[in-house]
């Protein structure tokens, strides 16, 4: 999906690192992952699946295996997006997804604390 098709003003930047960003669209109830030259749309469940797939990649084994290239194909069932990433890109994507889900948890904790103060 092209960035030009999306009104960037309607997206909320959830988390960014040097290699990419994840945006939230409240209007469309989805997330956009801007990583590796690709701007991809995910629903909440797909974003969780992507995080699980990336976290399950064994970086050490990938780097130590001399019989195959240090690239990994990242995708999962029901996903129309495919990433071909090297070890450094996997680490960057892992960091991006972990930061995003940390921000979700932080937002939830802040909302919970504010709700307790009001009630």
Short mmCIF file of C-alpha atoms in Angstrom, two decimals:
data_model
loop_
_atom_site.label_atom_id
_atom_site.label_comp_id
_atom_site.label_asym_id
_atom_site.label_seq_id
_atom_site.Cartn_x
_atom_site.Cartn_y
_atom_site.Cartn_z
CA UNK A 1 0.00 0.00 0.00
CA UNK A 2 1.33 3.41 -0.92
CA UNK A 3 1.72 6.14 1.67
CA UNK A 4 0.16 8.56 -0.80
CA UNK A 5 -3.18 6.73 -0.48
CA UNK A 6 -3.29 7.33 3.29
CA UNK A 7 -4.00 10.65 4.99
CA UNK A 8 -0.97 10.74 7.28
CA UNK A 9 -2.70 13.35 9.47
CA UNK A 10 -5.25 10.74 10.54
CA UNK A 11 -2.58 8.32 11.75
CA UNK A 12 -1.13 8.28 15.25
CA UNK A 13 2.52 7.31 15.55
CA UNK A 14 2.56 4.53 18.15
CA UNK A 15 6.30 3.87 18.12
CA UNK A 16 9.31 4.56 15.90
CA UNK A 17 12.94 3.57 15.75
CA UNK A 18 15.65 4.43 13.25
CA UNK A 19 14.48 1.74 10.80
CA UNK A 20 10.71 2.18 10.85
CA UNK A 21 7.45 3.24 12.45
CA UNK A 22 4.11 1.80 13.43
CA UNK A 23 1.02 3.97 13.08
CA UNK A 24 -2.50 3.51 14.39
CA UNK A 25 -5.63 4.53 12.48
CA UNK A 26 -8.63 4.96 14.76
CA UNK A 27 -10.82 5.76 11.76
CA UNK A 28 -10.01 2.51 9.93
CA UNK A 29 -9.36 0.47 13.10
CA UNK A 30 -6.00 -0.83 11.88
CA UNK A 31 -2.26 -0.37 12.11
CA UNK A 32 0.31 0.53 9.49
CA UNK A 33 3.85 -0.82 9.65
CA UNK A 34 6.38 1.32 7.80
CA UNK A 35 9.46 -0.91 7.67
CA UNK A 36 11.96 -2.10 5.12
CA UNK A 37 10.65 0.13 2.34
CA UNK A 38 7.16 -1.31 2.77
CA UNK A 39 4.05 0.41 4.16
CA UNK A 40 1.74 -2.45 5.18
CA UNK A 41 -1.69 -2.50 6.81
CA UNK A 42 -2.43 -4.93 9.68
CA UNK A 43 -5.37 -5.47 11.97
CA UNK A 44 -4.72 -5.96 15.68
CA UNK A 45 -4.62 -9.76 15.54
CA UNK A 46 -2.28 -9.76 12.53
CA UNK A 47 0.07 -7.36 14.27
CA UNK A 48 0.20 -9.71 17.26
CA UNK A 49 0.90 -12.66 14.94
CA UNK A 50 3.68 -10.72 13.23
CA UNK A 51 5.24 -9.97 16.62
CA UNK A 52 5.08 -13.66 17.59
CA UNK A 53 6.67 -14.78 14.31
CA UNK A 54 9.49 -12.25 14.60
CA UNK A 55 10.15 -13.06 18.26
CA UNK A 56 10.34 -16.79 17.45
CA UNK A 57 13.25 -16.26 15.03
CA UNK A 58 16.49 -17.48 16.58
CA UNK A 59 18.98 -14.80 15.57
CA UNK A 60 21.95 -16.66 17.03
CA UNK A 61 21.19 -19.82 15.06
CA UNK A 62 20.64 -17.75 11.93
CA UNK A 63 24.07 -16.14 12.24
CA UNK A 64 25.91 -19.32 13.22
CA UNK A 65 24.52 -21.49 10.43
CA UNK A 66 27.18 -21.38 7.70
CA UNK A 67 25.19 -23.56 5.32
CA UNK A 68 22.50 -21.04 4.59
CA UNK A 69 22.27 -17.30 4.07
CA UNK A 70 21.50 -15.08 7.04
CA UNK A 71 18.14 -14.08 5.58
CA UNK A 72 14.74 -15.08 6.90
CA UNK A 73 11.36 -15.00 5.21
CA UNK A 74 8.88 -13.44 7.63
CA UNK A 75 5.19 -14.14 7.06
CA UNK A 76 2.31 -16.12 8.58
CA UNK A 77 -0.95 -17.74 7.50
CA UNK A 78 -3.56 -15.24 6.44
CA UNK A 79 -1.01 -12.46 5.90
CA UNK A 80 -0.65 -10.88 2.50
CA UNK A 81 2.67 -9.26 3.38
CA UNK A 82 6.06 -10.94 3.14
CA UNK A 83 9.33 -9.59 4.49
CA UNK A 84 12.74 -10.94 3.44
CA UNK A 85 15.03 -9.70 6.19
CA UNK A 86 18.65 -10.12 7.18
CA UNK A 87 19.67 -10.54 10.82
CA UNK A 88 20.06 -6.82 11.51
CA UNK A 89 16.67 -6.05 9.98
CA UNK A 90 15.07 -8.80 12.09
CA UNK A 91 16.55 -7.24 15.21
CA UNK A 92 15.26 -3.81 14.16
CA UNK A 93 11.77 -5.16 13.43
CA UNK A 94 11.77 -7.04 16.74
CA UNK A 95 12.69 -3.78 18.52
CA UNK A 96 9.97 -1.89 16.66
CA UNK A 97 7.28 -4.42 17.56
CA UNK A 98 8.39 -4.74 21.19
CA UNK A 99 8.37 -0.95 21.55
CA UNK A 100 4.91 -0.76 20.02
CA UNK A 101 3.42 -3.33 22.36
CA UNK A 102 5.15 -1.67 25.32
CA UNK A 103 3.44 1.58 24.34
CA UNK A 104 0.09 -0.25 24.21
CA UNK A 105 0.65 -1.59 27.73
CA UNK A 106 1.78 1.81 29.00
CA UNK A 107 -1.29 3.47 27.50
CA UNK A 108 -3.51 0.88 29.16
CA UNK A 109 -1.83 1.37 32.55
CA UNK A 110 -2.17 5.17 32.33
CA UNK A 111 -5.85 4.91 31.36
CA UNK A 112 -6.45 2.48 34.22
CA UNK A 113 -4.79 4.80 36.75
CA UNK A 114 -6.74 7.82 35.49
CA UNK A 115 -9.98 5.86 35.63
CA UNK A 116 -9.27 4.89 39.24
CA UNK A 117 -8.65 8.55 40.15
CA UNK A 118 -11.95 9.68 38.61
CA UNK A 119 -14.10 6.93 40.14
#
